[in-house]
């Protein structure tokens, strides 16, 4: 549906008449409600992913606390949007009796709260990732994947700048740039939510183990792990060459030597 987004209000009025502005404001109202819900769901899905892969009790509690913050953000932003004008019809029918809030203050407050929660969500797993037992290069690469969300933070910061300078006297033109950034944020959020589970695909596509989170296994080929030689040496504390394995005593199940019969 064409509503003149990106065009000067005077041109939109000449082409579509006053009815276009009514449709524009109605769609803007619905879009704001959907945007708040979408970004909240993305944050909660990322936190749920954290809980599934990081099982430390302290971390799980912290993740649930941040989930609670996301829920509070959604409640506040959703109902602040829904009741920005009382009654809501006043938003698109200006002659309707009622009151409306400050657009710039509302948009800036909502975006700032969203930005703060984004920072918390991105930084939350960093201490856990840093303590993983893996080579430093892989550790840094994995942390970089989780930290790609800082791109979203940068875009949100730019979005706040435009919101602070918002002039609704020419809404169809001035909201175009904000609309672009508002569309990019949830799209990047979905990508960021899926990147941590993509290393196997990257490994297959780019033939690289840089993002592989598995600890490297030792080479078990060659003389050092010849099982026949290990069995022949016997003894409760005998080691194979290279010191990779050790035969230990098991009091409950004692080891016995079996002689080969012909």
mmCIF file of N, CA and C in Angstrom, residues 78-207:
data_model
loop_
_atom_site.group_PDB
_atom_site.id
_atom_site.type_symbol
_atom_site.label_atom_id
_atom_site.label_comp_id
_atom_site.label_asym_id
_atom_site.label_seq_id
_atom_site.Cartn_x
_atom_site.Cartn_y
_atom_site.Cartn_z
ATOM 1 N N UNK A 78 5.300 -1.543 24.661
ATOM 2 C CA UNK A 78 4.096 -1.914 23.917
ATOM 3 C C UNK A 78 2.907 -1.044 24.336
ATOM 4 N N UNK A 79 2.693 -0.935 25.636
ATOM 5 C CA UNK A 79 1.523 -0.187 26.088
ATOM 6 C C UNK A 79 1.739 1.323 25.974
ATOM 7 N N UNK A 80 2.995 1.765 26.043
ATOM 8 C CA UNK A 80 3.258 3.176 25.792
ATOM 9 C C UNK A 80 2.968 3.524 24.338
ATOM 10 N N UNK A 81 3.248 2.583 23.436
ATOM 11 C CA UNK A 81 2.930 2.792 22.025
ATOM 12 C C UNK A 81 1.426 2.725 21.783
ATOM 13 N N UNK A 82 0.812 1.692 22.373
ATOM 14 C CA UNK A 82 -0.628 1.508 22.165
ATOM 15 C C UNK A 82 -1.441 2.662 22.717
ATOM 16 N N UNK A 83 -0.990 3.249 23.821
ATOM 17 C CA UNK A 83 -1.741 4.322 24.478
ATOM 18 C C UNK A 83 -1.024 5.662 24.348
ATOM 19 N N UNK A 84 -0.217 5.784 23.288
ATOM 20 C CA UNK A 84 0.469 7.062 23.068
ATOM 21 C C UNK A 84 -0.539 8.196 22.933
ATOM 22 N N UNK A 85 -1.628 7.922 22.238
ATOM 23 C CA UNK A 85 -2.753 8.843 22.179
ATOM 24 C C UNK A 85 -3.959 8.178 22.828
ATOM 25 N N UNK A 86 -4.687 8.920 23.608
ATOM 26 C CA UNK A 86 -5.887 8.409 24.264
ATOM 27 C C UNK A 86 -7.067 9.284 23.834
ATOM 28 N N UNK A 87 -7.987 8.721 23.034
ATOM 29 C CA UNK A 87 -7.996 7.363 22.492
ATOM 30 C C UNK A 87 -6.996 7.206 21.344
ATOM 31 N N UNK A 88 -6.627 5.962 20.982
ATOM 32 C CA UNK A 88 -5.642 5.764 19.916
ATOM 33 C C UNK A 88 -6.046 6.385 18.584
ATOM 34 N N UNK A 89 -7.340 6.495 18.316
ATOM 35 C CA UNK A 89 -7.790 7.048 17.046
ATOM 36 C C UNK A 89 -7.309 8.477 16.824
ATOM 37 N N UNK A 90 -6.980 9.167 17.905
ATOM 38 C CA UNK A 90 -6.523 10.551 17.765
ATOM 39 C C UNK A 90 -5.211 10.625 17.008
ATOM 40 N N UNK A 91 -4.462 9.500 16.981
ATOM 41 C CA UNK A 91 -3.184 9.493 16.276
ATOM 42 C C UNK A 91 -3.378 9.706 14.780
ATOM 43 N N UNK A 92 -4.457 9.163 14.203
ATOM 44 C CA UNK A 92 -4.702 9.352 12.768
ATOM 45 C C UNK A 92 -5.898 10.260 12.464
ATOM 46 N N UNK A 93 -6.733 10.494 13.462
ATOM 47 C CA UNK A 93 -7.798 11.494 13.302
ATOM 48 C C UNK A 93 -7.510 12.618 14.305
ATOM 49 N N UNK A 94 -6.809 13.632 13.858
ATOM 50 C CA UNK A 94 -6.343 14.682 14.772
ATOM 51 C C UNK A 94 -7.478 15.437 15.438
ATOM 52 N N UNK A 95 -8.658 15.468 14.810
ATOM 53 C CA UNK A 95 -9.783 16.216 15.370
ATOM 54 C C UNK A 95 -10.486 15.463 16.500
ATOM 55 N N UNK A 96 -10.098 14.202 16.747
ATOM 56 C CA UNK A 96 -10.724 13.421 17.809
ATOM 57 C C UNK A 96 -10.347 13.993 19.169
ATOM 58 N N UNK A 97 -11.321 14.189 20.058
ATOM 59 C CA UNK A 97 -10.982 14.708 21.401
ATOM 60 C C UNK A 97 -10.068 13.730 22.143
ATOM 61 N N UNK A 98 -9.067 14.236 22.806
ATOM 62 C CA UNK A 98 -8.140 13.404 23.562
ATOM 63 C C UNK A 98 -6.782 14.060 23.682
ATOM 64 N N UNK A 99 -5.809 13.281 24.130
ATOM 65 C CA UNK A 99 -4.446 13.802 24.320
ATOM 66 C C UNK A 99 -3.425 12.834 23.737
ATOM 67 N N UNK A 100 -2.251 13.361 23.386
ATOM 68 C CA UNK A 100 -1.134 12.558 22.883
ATOM 69 C C UNK A 100 0.145 12.981 23.597
ATOM 70 N N UNK A 101 1.087 12.057 23.663
ATOM 71 C CA UNK A 101 2.364 12.347 24.296
ATOM 72 C C UNK A 101 3.337 13.011 23.350
ATOM 73 N N UNK A 102 4.581 13.152 23.812
ATOM 74 C CA UNK A 102 5.644 13.744 23.000
ATOM 75 C C UNK A 102 6.295 12.659 22.144
ATOM 76 N N UNK A 103 6.248 12.830 20.836
ATOM 77 C CA UNK A 103 6.768 11.807 19.927
ATOM 78 C C UNK A 103 8.272 11.622 20.086
ATOM 79 N N UNK A 104 9.037 12.716 20.099
ATOM 80 C CA UNK A 104 10.497 12.605 20.185
ATOM 81 C C UNK A 104 10.934 11.987 21.505
ATOM 82 N N UNK A 105 10.287 12.371 22.608
ATOM 83 C CA UNK A 105 10.632 11.808 23.915
ATOM 84 C C UNK A 105 10.286 10.325 23.971
ATOM 85 N N UNK A 106 9.152 9.953 23.403
ATOM 86 C CA UNK A 106 8.731 8.559 23.426
ATOM 87 C C UNK A 106 9.690 7.688 22.617
ATOM 88 N N UNK A 107 9.963 8.089 21.365
ATOM 89 C CA UNK A 107 10.830 7.283 20.514
ATOM 90 C C UNK A 107 12.247 7.197 21.082
ATOM 91 N N UNK A 108 12.752 8.302 21.603
ATOM 92 C CA UNK A 108 14.108 8.294 22.168
ATOM 93 C C UNK A 108 14.192 7.410 23.404
ATOM 94 N N UNK A 109 13.182 7.489 24.269
ATOM 95 C CA UNK A 109 13.183 6.657 25.475
ATOM 96 C C UNK A 109 13.098 5.182 25.157
ATOM 97 N N UNK A 110 12.257 4.830 24.193
ATOM 98 C CA UNK A 110 12.107 3.421 23.797
ATOM 99 C C UNK A 110 13.407 2.897 23.189
ATOM 100 N N UNK A 111 14.013 3.682 22.285
ATOM 101 C CA UNK A 111 15.241 3.244 21.626
ATOM 102 C C UNK A 111 16.409 3.160 22.612
ATOM 103 N N UNK A 112 16.483 4.083 23.568
ATOM 104 C CA UNK A 112 17.564 4.049 24.558
ATOM 105 C C UNK A 112 17.454 2.815 25.447
ATOM 106 N N UNK A 113 16.239 2.501 25.895
ATOM 107 C CA UNK A 113 16.039 1.289 26.704
ATOM 108 C C UNK A 113 16.417 0.047 25.916
ATOM 109 N N UNK A 114 16.029 0.011 24.643
ATOM 110 C CA UNK A 114 16.374 -1.117 23.779
ATOM 111 C C UNK A 114 17.879 -1.239 23.629
ATOM 112 N N UNK A 115 18.562 -0.113 23.500
ATOM 113 C CA UNK A 115 20.018 -0.107 23.354
ATOM 114 C C UNK A 115 20.698 -0.664 24.595
ATOM 115 N N UNK A 116 20.263 -0.256 25.767
ATOM 116 C CA UNK A 116 20.870 -0.725 27.016
ATOM 117 C C UNK A 116 20.716 -2.237 27.164
ATOM 118 N N UNK A 117 19.540 -2.757 26.857
ATOM 119 C CA UNK A 117 19.318 -4.208 26.970
ATOM 120 C C UNK A 117 20.153 -4.952 25.940
ATOM 121 N N UNK A 118 20.309 -4.392 24.738
ATOM 122 C CA UNK A 118 21.164 -5.015 23.724
ATOM 123 C C UNK A 118 22.593 -5.172 24.237
ATOM 124 N N UNK A 119 23.115 -4.134 24.864
ATOM 125 C CA UNK A 119 24.482 -4.194 25.396
ATOM 126 C C UNK A 119 24.600 -5.296 26.444
ATOM 127 N N UNK A 120 23.610 -5.390 27.327
ATOM 128 C CA UNK A 120 23.644 -6.421 28.371
ATOM 129 C C UNK A 120 23.607 -7.814 27.753
ATOM 130 N N UNK A 121 22.729 -8.015 26.770
ATOM 131 C CA UNK A 121 22.596 -9.337 26.137
ATOM 132 C C UNK A 121 23.890 -9.744 25.453
ATOM 133 N N UNK A 122 24.555 -8.803 24.807
ATOM 134 C CA UNK A 122 25.786 -9.131 24.076
ATOM 135 C C UNK A 122 26.948 -9.409 25.032
ATOM 136 N N UNK A 123 27.056 -8.637 26.093
ATOM 137 C CA UNK A 123 28.177 -8.799 27.025
ATOM 138 C C UNK A 123 27.991 -9.979 27.976
ATOM 139 N N UNK A 124 26.764 -10.440 28.155
ATOM 140 C CA UNK A 124 26.486 -11.473 29.152
ATOM 141 C C UNK A 124 27.335 -12.735 28.984
ATOM 142 N N UNK A 125 27.492 -13.298 27.786
ATOM 143 C CA UNK A 125 28.249 -14.563 27.686
ATOM 144 C C UNK A 125 29.753 -14.390 27.562
ATOM 145 N N UNK A 126 30.250 -13.172 27.485
ATOM 146 C CA UNK A 126 31.674 -12.972 27.217
ATOM 147 C C UNK A 126 32.585 -13.594 28.284
ATOM 148 N N UNK A 127 32.311 -13.432 29.589
ATOM 149 C CA UNK A 127 33.190 -14.083 30.573
ATOM 150 C C UNK A 127 33.209 -15.606 30.430
ATOM 151 N N UNK A 128 32.063 -16.192 30.114
ATOM 152 C CA UNK A 128 32.005 -17.647 29.945
ATOM 153 C C UNK A 128 32.806 -18.069 28.722
ATOM 154 N N UNK A 129 32.658 -17.331 27.626
ATOM 155 C CA UNK A 129 33.387 -17.670 26.403
ATOM 156 C C UNK A 129 34.892 -17.540 26.612
ATOM 157 N N UNK A 130 35.304 -16.541 27.373
ATOM 158 C CA UNK A 130 36.736 -16.328 27.597
ATOM 159 C C UNK A 130 37.357 -17.480 28.382
ATOM 160 N N UNK A 131 36.586 -18.130 29.221
ATOM 161 C CA UNK A 131 37.106 -19.222 30.047
ATOM 162 C C UNK A 131 36.991 -20.584 29.387
ATOM 163 N N UNK A 132 36.527 -20.652 28.154
ATOM 164 C CA UNK A 132 36.439 -21.930 27.457
ATOM 165 C C UNK A 132 37.832 -22.505 27.217
ATOM 166 N N UNK A 133 37.938 -23.823 27.305
ATOM 167 C CA UNK A 133 39.211 -24.500 27.081
ATOM 168 C C UNK A 133 39.366 -24.794 25.592
ATOM 169 N N UNK A 134 39.941 -23.853 24.873
ATOM 170 C CA UNK A 134 40.175 -24.024 23.441
ATOM 171 C C UNK A 134 41.299 -23.081 23.024
ATOM 172 N N UNK A 135 41.888 -23.295 21.851
ATOM 173 C CA UNK A 135 42.957 -22.400 21.399
ATOM 174 C C UNK A 135 42.485 -20.951 21.348
ATOM 175 N N UNK A 136 43.409 -20.025 21.588
ATOM 176 C CA UNK A 136 43.057 -18.610 21.675
ATOM 177 C C UNK A 136 42.424 -18.096 20.389
ATOM 178 N N UNK A 137 42.929 -18.550 19.231
ATOM 179 C CA UNK A 137 42.377 -18.063 17.956
ATOM 180 C C UNK A 137 40.909 -18.441 17.823
ATOM 181 N N UNK A 138 40.576 -19.678 18.183
ATOM 182 C CA UNK A 138 39.177 -20.110 18.105
ATOM 183 C C UNK A 138 38.322 -19.383 19.143
ATOM 184 N N UNK A 139 38.912 -19.159 20.305
ATOM 185 C CA UNK A 139 38.165 -18.473 21.356
ATOM 186 C C UNK A 139 37.799 -17.056 20.917
ATOM 187 N N UNK A 140 38.768 -16.356 20.329
ATOM 188 C CA UNK A 140 38.525 -14.989 19.868
ATOM 189 C C UNK A 140 37.515 -14.985 18.727
ATOM 190 N N UNK A 141 37.632 -15.964 17.825
ATOM 191 C CA UNK A 141 36.686 -16.030 16.710
ATOM 192 C C UNK A 141 35.267 -16.268 17.211
ATOM 193 N N UNK A 142 35.125 -17.148 18.207
ATOM 194 C CA UNK A 142 33.797 -17.430 18.758
ATOM 195 C C UNK A 142 33.238 -16.209 19.468
ATOM 196 N N UNK A 143 34.074 -15.502 20.211
ATOM 197 C CA UNK A 143 33.620 -14.287 20.882
ATOM 198 C C UNK A 143 33.225 -13.224 19.864
ATOM 199 N N UNK A 144 33.938 -13.172 18.739
ATOM 200 C CA UNK A 144 33.605 -12.196 17.703
ATOM 201 C C UNK A 144 32.219 -12.474 17.111
ATOM 202 N N UNK A 145 31.879 -13.759 16.983
ATOM 203 C CA UNK A 145 30.549 -14.108 16.474
ATOM 204 C C UNK A 145 29.480 -13.591 17.412
ATOM 205 N N UNK A 146 29.670 -13.826 18.700
ATOM 206 C CA UNK A 146 28.684 -13.349 19.668
ATOM 207 C C UNK A 146 28.666 -11.823 19.729
ATOM 208 N N UNK A 147 29.788 -11.184 19.435
ATOM 209 C CA UNK A 147 29.888 -9.729 19.563
ATOM 210 C C UNK A 147 29.433 -8.989 18.320
ATOM 211 N N UNK A 148 29.024 -9.711 17.278
ATOM 212 C CA UNK A 148 28.536 -9.037 16.074
ATOM 213 C C UNK A 148 27.323 -8.173 16.398
ATOM 214 N N UNK A 149 26.665 -8.480 17.501
ATOM 215 C CA UNK A 149 25.526 -7.673 17.918
ATOM 216 C C UNK A 149 25.885 -6.219 18.158
ATOM 217 N N UNK A 150 27.182 -5.897 18.300
ATOM 218 C CA UNK A 150 27.568 -4.495 18.463
ATOM 219 C C UNK A 150 27.248 -3.686 17.210
ATOM 220 N N UNK A 151 27.129 -4.361 16.068
ATOM 221 C CA UNK A 151 26.682 -3.663 14.857
ATOM 222 C C UNK A 151 25.259 -3.162 15.062
ATOM 223 N N UNK A 152 24.433 -3.996 15.681
ATOM 224 C CA UNK A 152 23.057 -3.595 15.976
ATOM 225 C C UNK A 152 23.054 -2.399 16.917
ATOM 226 N N UNK A 153 23.958 -2.413 17.893
ATOM 227 C CA UNK A 153 24.032 -1.296 18.831
ATOM 228 C C UNK A 153 24.399 -0.005 18.110
ATOM 229 N N UNK A 154 25.322 -0.095 17.162
ATOM 230 C CA UNK A 154 25.717 1.096 16.403
ATOM 231 C C UNK A 154 24.537 1.643 15.610
ATOM 232 N N UNK A 155 23.794 0.749 14.968
ATOM 233 C CA UNK A 155 22.634 1.188 14.189
ATOM 234 C C UNK A 155 21.575 1.792 15.099
ATOM 235 N N UNK A 156 21.378 1.188 16.263
ATOM 236 C CA UNK A 156 20.398 1.732 17.212
ATOM 237 C C UNK A 156 20.807 3.114 17.680
ATOM 238 N N UNK A 157 22.112 3.319 17.874
ATOM 239 C CA UNK A 157 22.593 4.635 18.293
ATOM 240 C C UNK A 157 22.319 5.682 17.214
ATOM 241 N N UNK A 158 22.546 5.307 15.956
ATOM 242 C CA UNK A 158 22.235 6.232 14.859
ATOM 243 C C UNK A 158 20.736 6.489 14.801
ATOM 244 N N UNK A 159 19.947 5.453 15.048
ATOM 245 C CA UNK A 159 18.487 5.597 15.050
ATOM 246 C C UNK A 159 18.034 6.586 16.127
ATOM 247 N N UNK A 160 18.672 6.513 17.295
ATOM 248 C CA UNK A 160 18.336 7.458 18.365
ATOM 249 C C UNK A 160 18.645 8.888 17.940
ATOM 250 N N UNK A 161 19.752 9.076 17.216
ATOM 251 C CA UNK A 161 20.125 10.411 16.752
ATOM 252 C C UNK A 161 19.022 10.991 15.865
ATOM 253 N N UNK A 162 18.539 10.179 14.926
ATOM 254 C CA UNK A 162 17.485 10.665 14.041
ATOM 255 C C UNK A 162 16.188 10.920 14.804
ATOM 256 N N UNK A 163 15.926 10.099 15.820
ATOM 257 C CA UNK A 163 14.705 10.298 16.596
ATOM 258 C C UNK A 163 14.739 11.599 17.384
ATOM 259 N N UNK A 164 15.921 11.953 17.892
ATOM 260 C CA UNK A 164 16.049 13.208 18.625
ATOM 261 C C UNK A 164 15.834 14.418 17.723
ATOM 262 N N UNK A 165 16.069 14.232 16.418
ATOM 263 C CA UNK A 165 15.907 15.326 15.464
ATOM 264 C C UNK A 165 14.595 15.213 14.681
ATOM 265 N N UNK A 166 13.697 14.344 15.136
ATOM 266 C CA UNK A 166 12.476 14.045 14.391
ATOM 267 C C UNK A 166 11.547 15.258 14.336
ATOM 268 N N UNK A 167 11.054 15.546 13.142
ATOM 269 C CA UNK A 167 10.089 16.614 12.920
ATOM 270 C C UNK A 167 8.873 16.003 12.227
ATOM 271 N N UNK A 168 7.780 15.846 12.973
ATOM 272 C CA UNK A 168 6.585 15.194 12.436
ATOM 273 C C UNK A 168 5.719 16.113 11.584
ATOM 274 N N UNK A 169 6.141 17.368 11.421
ATOM 275 C CA UNK A 169 5.380 18.236 10.515
ATOM 276 C C UNK A 169 5.512 17.771 9.070
ATOM 277 N N UNK A 170 6.592 17.024 8.779
ATOM 278 C CA UNK A 170 6.776 16.411 7.463
ATOM 279 C C UNK A 170 7.075 14.934 7.687
ATOM 280 N N UNK A 171 6.110 14.234 8.280
ATOM 281 C CA UNK A 171 6.335 12.878 8.781
ATOM 282 C C UNK A 171 6.696 11.897 7.680
ATOM 283 N N UNK A 172 6.049 11.964 6.542
ATOM 284 C CA UNK A 172 6.315 10.983 5.482
ATOM 285 C C UNK A 172 7.754 11.054 4.992
ATOM 286 N N UNK A 173 8.350 12.220 5.056
ATOM 287 C CA UNK A 173 9.741 12.378 4.614
ATOM 288 C C UNK A 173 10.730 12.068 5.737
ATOM 289 N N UNK A 174 10.485 12.611 6.919
ATOM 290 C CA UNK A 174 11.457 12.497 8.009
ATOM 291 C C UNK A 174 11.485 11.102 8.639
ATOM 292 N N UNK A 175 10.417 10.355 8.531
ATOM 293 C CA UNK A 175 10.397 9.007 9.109
ATOM 294 C C UNK A 175 11.017 7.957 8.192
ATOM 295 N N UNK A 176 11.388 8.334 6.971
ATOM 296 C CA UNK A 176 11.926 7.350 6.026
ATOM 297 C C UNK A 176 13.253 6.780 6.504
ATOM 298 N N UNK A 177 14.171 7.665 6.947
ATOM 299 C CA UNK A 177 15.471 7.192 7.410
ATOM 300 C C UNK A 177 15.336 6.345 8.673
ATOM 301 N N UNK A 178 14.497 6.782 9.592
ATOM 302 C CA UNK A 178 14.266 5.997 10.797
ATOM 303 C C UNK A 178 13.665 4.644 10.439
ATOM 304 N N UNK A 179 12.777 4.630 9.448
ATOM 305 C CA UNK A 179 12.161 3.375 9.019
ATOM 306 C C UNK A 179 13.182 2.381 8.493
ATOM 307 N N UNK A 180 14.192 2.888 7.786
ATOM 308 C CA UNK A 180 15.242 1.998 7.265
ATOM 309 C C UNK A 180 16.016 1.357 8.408
ATOM 310 N N UNK A 181 16.439 2.169 9.356
ATOM 311 C CA UNK A 181 17.189 1.634 10.495
ATOM 312 C C UNK A 181 16.317 0.712 11.347
ATOM 313 N N UNK A 182 15.048 1.048 11.480
ATOM 314 C CA UNK A 182 14.136 0.201 12.258
ATOM 315 C C UNK A 182 13.958 -1.156 11.607
ATOM 316 N N UNK A 183 13.999 -1.220 10.276
ATOM 317 C CA UNK A 183 13.869 -2.501 9.569
ATOM 318 C C UNK A 183 15.153 -3.320 9.665
ATOM 319 N N UNK A 184 16.316 -2.640 9.670
ATOM 320 C CA UNK A 184 17.595 -3.349 9.704
ATOM 321 C C UNK A 184 17.830 -4.009 11.058
ATOM 322 N N UNK A 185 17.429 -3.341 12.147
ATOM 323 C CA UNK A 185 17.728 -3.843 13.492
ATOM 324 C C UNK A 185 17.191 -5.252 13.727
ATOM 325 N N UNK A 186 15.898 -5.557 13.504
ATOM 326 C CA UNK A 186 15.436 -6.932 13.736
ATOM 327 C C UNK A 186 16.023 -7.943 12.766
ATOM 328 N N UNK A 187 16.301 -7.521 11.538
ATOM 329 C CA UNK A 187 16.909 -8.449 10.578
ATOM 330 C C UNK A 187 18.303 -8.871 11.035
ATOM 331 N N UNK A 188 19.112 -7.904 11.462
ATOM 332 C CA UNK A 188 20.438 -8.234 11.976
ATOM 333 C C UNK A 188 20.338 -9.025 13.274
ATOM 334 N N UNK A 189 19.302 -8.737 14.070
ATOM 335 C CA UNK A 189 19.113 -9.500 15.300
ATOM 336 C C UNK A 189 18.859 -10.969 15.020
ATOM 337 N N UNK A 190 18.066 -11.268 14.006
ATOM 338 C CA UNK A 190 17.803 -12.659 13.634
ATOM 339 C C UNK A 190 19.082 -13.329 13.149
ATOM 340 N N UNK A 191 19.858 -12.610 12.332
ATOM 341 C CA UNK A 191 21.133 -13.163 11.854
ATOM 342 C C UNK A 191 22.068 -13.415 13.026
ATOM 343 N N UNK A 192 22.165 -12.461 13.927
ATOM 344 C CA UNK A 192 23.050 -12.594 15.079
ATOM 345 C C UNK A 192 22.635 -13.751 15.983
ATOM 346 N N UNK A 193 21.324 -13.986 16.086
ATOM 347 C CA UNK A 193 20.838 -15.086 16.917
ATOM 348 C C UNK A 193 21.222 -16.442 16.341
ATOM 349 N N UNK A 194 21.399 -16.515 15.026
ATOM 350 C CA UNK A 194 21.700 -17.795 14.381
ATOM 351 C C UNK A 194 23.185 -18.022 14.141
ATOM 352 N N UNK A 195 24.002 -16.976 14.191
ATOM 353 C CA UNK A 195 25.421 -17.134 13.894
ATOM 354 C C UNK A 195 26.155 -18.106 14.815
ATOM 355 N N UNK A 196 25.877 -18.129 16.129
ATOM 356 C CA UNK A 196 26.639 -19.050 16.986
ATOM 357 C C UNK A 196 26.495 -20.518 16.622
ATOM 358 N N UNK A 197 25.430 -20.897 15.921
ATOM 359 C CA UNK A 197 25.264 -22.306 15.553
ATOM 360 C C UNK A 197 25.704 -22.566 14.120
ATOM 361 N N UNK A 198 26.357 -21.588 13.489
ATOM 362 C CA UNK A 198 26.763 -21.725 12.101
ATOM 363 C C UNK A 198 28.186 -22.227 11.864
ATOM 364 N N UNK A 199 29.065 -22.344 12.906
ATOM 365 C CA UNK A 199 30.433 -22.801 12.635
ATOM 366 C C UNK A 199 30.541 -24.082 11.810
ATOM 367 N N UNK A 200 29.700 -25.118 12.042
ATOM 368 C CA UNK A 200 29.829 -26.310 11.181
ATOM 369 C C UNK A 200 29.616 -25.996 9.704
ATOM 370 N N UNK A 201 28.675 -25.103 9.406
ATOM 371 C CA UNK A 201 28.440 -24.732 8.009
ATOM 372 C C UNK A 201 29.625 -23.943 7.454
ATOM 373 N N UNK A 202 30.163 -23.003 8.266
ATOM 374 C CA UNK A 202 31.333 -22.244 7.825
ATOM 375 C C UNK A 202 32.531 -23.167 7.603
ATOM 376 N N UNK A 203 32.670 -24.140 8.478
ATOM 377 C CA UNK A 203 33.787 -25.077 8.358
ATOM 378 C C UNK A 203 33.704 -25.846 7.050
ATOM 379 N N UNK A 204 32.483 -26.234 6.690
ATOM 380 C CA UNK A 204 32.304 -27.004 5.451
ATOM 381 C C UNK A 204 32.478 -26.120 4.213
ATOM 382 N N UNK A 205 31.989 -24.875 4.305
ATOM 383 C CA UNK A 205 32.053 -23.983 3.153
ATOM 384 C C UNK A 205 33.458 -23.461 2.902
ATOM 385 N N UNK A 206 34.143 -23.059 3.993
ATOM 386 C CA UNK A 206 35.430 -22.393 3.845
ATOM 387 C C UNK A 206 36.612 -23.286 4.200
ATOM 388 N N UNK A 207 36.355 -24.560 4.513
ATOM 389 C CA UNK A 207 37.418 -25.525 4.811
ATOM 390 C C UNK A 207 38.339 -25.016 5.909
#
